[in-house]
Amino acid sequence: QVEVVESGGGLVQRGTSLRLSCVASGRTLDSYIVGWFRQAPGKEREFVASIRWSGGVTSSGDSVQGRFTISKDKAKNTVYLQMNSLKPEDTAVYYCAAVQSFLSNNWRAYAYWGQGTQVTVSS
């Protein structure tokens, strides 16, 4: 069993930055991936980025490439999502999730989910 807890959301203005954190606990994550997803009202859950705990291989969605960066701090059991040049269309609830796998951008593949953190970008 893995537990993930997100934090760091808030209300920001267009063009600014925000960093989300996801603290994982429960078991060794060496064979796990941790992903960020987001969901806006009335829209499908969307892949944002993922990182393999062992080795650090990353993947990111087309809509955030060049603006968002995923990283990890093994000592803190934490995965970060650095979001730069935020746009109003980035407004959504952001979820952290984990699964024992190589890499996946399919939210249905992930087994463990946090409660989500709201990010609102004003224009």
PDB file of C-alpha atoms in Angstrom:
ATOM      1  CA  GLN A   1       0.000   0.000   0.000  1.00  0.00           C
ATOM      2  CA  VAL A   2       1.268   3.450  -0.958  1.00  0.00           C
ATOM      3  CA  GLU A   3      -0.130   6.735   0.285  1.00  0.00           C
ATOM      4  CA  VAL A   4       0.417  10.000  -1.590  1.00  0.00           C
ATOM      5  CA  VAL A   5      -0.474  13.450  -0.343  1.00  0.00           C
ATOM      6  CA  GLU A   6      -0.370  16.561  -2.519  1.00  0.00           C
ATOM      7  CA  SER A   7       0.145  20.149  -1.462  1.00  0.00           C
ATOM      8  CA  GLY A   8       1.068  23.508  -2.918  1.00  0.00           C
ATOM      9  CA  GLY A   9      -1.966  24.522  -4.924  1.00  0.00           C
ATOM     10  CA  GLY A  10      -3.429  27.999  -4.865  1.00  0.00           C
ATOM     11  CA  LEU A  11      -4.638  31.023  -6.787  1.00  0.00           C
ATOM     12  CA  VAL A  12      -2.012  32.667  -8.990  1.00  0.00           C
ATOM     13  CA  GLN A  13      -1.896  35.090 -11.893  1.00  0.00           C
ATOM     14  CA  ARG A  14      -1.152  34.281 -15.490  1.00  0.00           C
ATOM     15  CA  GLY A  15       2.555  33.978 -16.225  1.00  0.00           C
ATOM     16  CA  THR A  16       3.624  33.164 -12.683  1.00  0.00           C
ATOM     17  CA  SER A  17       4.957  29.950 -11.181  1.00  0.00           C
ATOM     18  CA  LEU A  18       3.840  27.415  -8.624  1.00  0.00           C
ATOM     19  CA  ARG A  19       5.386  24.254  -7.235  1.00  0.00           C
ATOM     20  CA  LEU A  20       3.309  21.281  -6.188  1.00  0.00           C
ATOM     21  CA  SER A  21       4.604  18.615  -3.826  1.00  0.00           C
ATOM     22  CA  CYS A  22       3.620  14.984  -3.477  1.00  0.00           C
ATOM     23  CA  VAL A  23       4.831  13.105  -0.422  1.00  0.00           C
ATOM     24  CA  ALA A  24       4.743   9.332  -0.751  1.00  0.00           C
ATOM     25  CA  SER A  25       4.769   6.841   2.092  1.00  0.00           C
ATOM     26  CA  GLY A  26       4.002   3.238   2.821  1.00  0.00           C
ATOM     27  CA  ARG A  27       6.667   1.208   1.081  1.00  0.00           C
ATOM     28  CA  THR A  28       9.844   1.391  -0.937  1.00  0.00           C
ATOM     29  CA  LEU A  29       9.131   3.075  -4.245  1.00  0.00           C
ATOM     30  CA  ASP A  30      12.039   1.708  -6.275  1.00  0.00           C
ATOM     31  CA  SER A  31       9.811  -0.066  -8.807  1.00  0.00           C
ATOM     32  CA  TYR A  32       7.144   2.628  -8.834  1.00  0.00           C
ATOM     33  CA  ILE A  33       6.302   5.572 -10.984  1.00  0.00           C
ATOM     34  CA  VAL A  34       4.700   8.718  -9.637  1.00  0.00           C
ATOM     35  CA  GLY A  35       2.542  10.799 -11.915  1.00  0.00           C
ATOM     36  CA  TRP A  36       0.710  14.086 -11.919  1.00  0.00           C
ATOM     37  CA  PHE A  37      -2.688  14.390 -13.514  1.00  0.00           C
ATOM     38  CA  ARG A  38      -5.188  17.212 -13.640  1.00  0.00           C
ATOM     39  CA  GLN A  39      -8.886  17.522 -14.127  1.00  0.00           C
ATOM     40  CA  ALA A  40     -10.854  20.646 -14.924  1.00  0.00           C
ATOM     41  CA  PRO A  41     -14.629  20.812 -14.451  1.00  0.00           C
ATOM     42  CA  GLY A  42     -16.426  18.943 -17.208  1.00  0.00           C
ATOM     43  CA  LYS A  43     -13.212  17.618 -18.738  1.00  0.00           C
ATOM     44  CA  GLU A  44     -11.412  14.303 -18.832  1.00  0.00           C
ATOM     45  CA  ARG A  45      -8.556  13.638 -16.446  1.00  0.00           C
ATOM     46  CA  GLU A  46      -5.379  14.673 -18.248  1.00  0.00           C
ATOM     47  CA  PHE A  47      -1.832  13.384 -17.952  1.00  0.00           C
ATOM     48  CA  VAL A  48       0.642  16.054 -16.878  1.00  0.00           C
ATOM     49  CA  ALA A  49       3.929  14.314 -16.074  1.00  0.00           C
ATOM     50  CA  SER A  50       5.411  11.198 -14.538  1.00  0.00           C
ATOM     51  CA  ILE A  51       8.739  10.093 -13.124  1.00  0.00           C
ATOM     52  CA  ARG A  52      10.221   6.712 -12.401  1.00  0.00           C
ATOM     53  CA  TRP A  53      11.409   6.590  -8.813  1.00  0.00           C
ATOM     54  CA  SER A  54      14.460   4.517  -9.652  1.00  0.00           C
ATOM     55  CA  GLY A  55      16.578   6.155 -12.332  1.00  0.00           C
ATOM     56  CA  GLY A  56      14.452   9.262 -12.733  1.00  0.00           C
ATOM     57  CA  VAL A  57      13.135   8.708 -16.269  1.00  0.00           C
ATOM     58  CA  THR A  58      10.418  11.275 -16.934  1.00  0.00           C
ATOM     59  CA  SER A  59       7.573  11.875 -19.312  1.00  0.00           C
ATOM     60  CA  SER A  60       5.302  14.879 -19.756  1.00  0.00           C
ATOM     61  CA  GLY A  61       2.145  15.798 -21.598  1.00  0.00           C
ATOM     62  CA  ASP A  62       2.156  17.860 -24.772  1.00  0.00           C
ATOM     63  CA  SER A  63       0.256  20.760 -23.223  1.00  0.00           C
ATOM     64  CA  VAL A  64       2.842  21.352 -20.503  1.00  0.00           C
ATOM     65  CA  GLN A  65       6.129  20.519 -22.200  1.00  0.00           C
ATOM     66  CA  GLY A  66       8.619  23.318 -21.816  1.00  0.00           C
ATOM     67  CA  ARG A  67       6.674  24.851 -18.920  1.00  0.00           C
ATOM     68  CA  PHE A  68       6.268  22.127 -16.281  1.00  0.00           C
ATOM     69  CA  THR A  69       9.056  20.024 -14.810  1.00  0.00           C
ATOM     70  CA  ILE A  70       8.736  16.938 -12.649  1.00  0.00           C
ATOM     71  CA  SER A  71      11.473  15.987 -10.221  1.00  0.00           C
ATOM     72  CA  LYS A  72      12.016  13.952  -7.084  1.00  0.00           C
ATOM     73  CA  ASP A  73      13.848  14.095  -3.791  1.00  0.00           C
ATOM     74  CA  LYS A  74      14.448  10.558  -2.579  1.00  0.00           C
ATOM     75  CA  ALA A  75      15.588  11.688   0.851  1.00  0.00           C
ATOM     76  CA  LYS A  76      12.226  13.382   1.380  1.00  0.00           C
ATOM     77  CA  ASN A  77      10.150  10.781  -0.487  1.00  0.00           C
ATOM     78  CA  THR A  78       8.732  13.692  -2.421  1.00  0.00           C
ATOM     79  CA  VAL A  79       7.923  14.361  -6.064  1.00  0.00           C
ATOM     80  CA  TYR A  80       7.627  17.945  -7.243  1.00  0.00           C
ATOM     81  CA  LEU A  81       5.838  19.539 -10.140  1.00  0.00           C
ATOM     82  CA  GLN A  82       7.359  22.895 -10.998  1.00  0.00           C
ATOM     83  CA  MET A  83       4.872  24.865 -13.057  1.00  0.00           C
ATOM     84  CA  ASN A  84       6.104  27.950 -14.896  1.00  0.00           C
ATOM     85  CA  SER A  85       4.413  30.390 -17.260  1.00  0.00           C
ATOM     86  CA  LEU A  86       1.023  29.366 -15.961  1.00  0.00           C
ATOM     87  CA  LYS A  87      -2.023  29.959 -18.123  1.00  0.00           C
ATOM     88  CA  PRO A  88      -5.721  30.142 -17.242  1.00  0.00           C
ATOM     89  CA  GLU A  89      -6.193  26.845 -19.072  1.00  0.00           C
ATOM     90  CA  ASP A  90      -3.929  25.200 -16.480  1.00  0.00           C
ATOM     91  CA  THR A  91      -6.692  25.718 -13.929  1.00  0.00           C
ATOM     92  CA  ALA A  92      -7.690  22.329 -12.541  1.00  0.00           C
ATOM     93  CA  VAL A  93      -7.482  19.995  -9.593  1.00  0.00           C
ATOM     94  CA  TYR A  94      -4.049  18.407  -9.697  1.00  0.00           C
ATOM     95  CA  TYR A  95      -3.677  14.840  -8.499  1.00  0.00           C
ATOM     96  CA  CYS A  96      -0.627  12.833  -7.582  1.00  0.00           C
ATOM     97  CA  ALA A  97      -0.753   9.095  -8.217  1.00  0.00           C
ATOM     98  CA  ALA A  98       1.550   6.099  -7.998  1.00  0.00           C
ATOM     99  CA  VAL A  99       1.750   2.626  -9.487  1.00  0.00           C
ATOM    100  CA  GLN A 100       4.265  -0.177  -9.712  1.00  0.00           C
ATOM    101  CA  SER A 101       5.197   0.103 -13.366  1.00  0.00           C
ATOM    102  CA  PHE A 102       7.775   1.493 -15.791  1.00  0.00           C
ATOM    103  CA  LEU A 103       6.096   4.624 -17.183  1.00  0.00           C
ATOM    104  CA  SER A 104       2.509   5.338 -18.030  1.00  0.00           C
ATOM    105  CA  ASN A 105       0.464   8.357 -19.024  1.00  0.00           C
ATOM    106  CA  ASN A 106      -2.832   6.513 -18.619  1.00  0.00           C
ATOM    107  CA  TRP A 107      -4.575   7.539 -15.405  1.00  0.00           C
ATOM    108  CA  ARG A 108      -6.467   4.239 -15.329  1.00  0.00           C
ATOM    109  CA  ALA A 109      -3.181   2.404 -14.796  1.00  0.00           C
ATOM    110  CA  TYR A 110      -2.445   4.150 -11.514  1.00  0.00           C
ATOM    111  CA  ALA A 111      -3.407   2.420  -8.280  1.00  0.00           C
ATOM    112  CA  TYR A 112      -2.816   4.972  -5.539  1.00  0.00           C
ATOM    113  CA  TRP A 113      -4.216   8.495  -5.582  1.00  0.00           C
ATOM    114  CA  GLY A 114      -4.102  11.587  -3.464  1.00  0.00           C
ATOM    115  CA  GLN A 115      -7.038  13.855  -2.701  1.00  0.00           C
ATOM    116  CA  GLY A 116      -5.944  16.534  -5.134  1.00  0.00           C
ATOM    117  CA  THR A 117      -4.941  20.166  -4.818  1.00  0.00           C
ATOM    118  CA  GLN A 118      -6.668  23.046  -6.598  1.00  0.00           C
ATOM    119  CA  VAL A 119      -4.680  25.279  -8.926  1.00  0.00           C
ATOM    120  CA  THR A 120      -6.438  28.360 -10.237  1.00  0.00           C
ATOM    121  CA  VAL A 121      -4.773  30.700 -12.708  1.00  0.00           C
ATOM    122  CA  SER A 122      -6.416  34.062 -13.176  1.00  0.00           C
ATOM    123  CA  SER A 123      -6.127  36.150 -16.297  1.00  0.00           C
TER     124      SER A 123
END
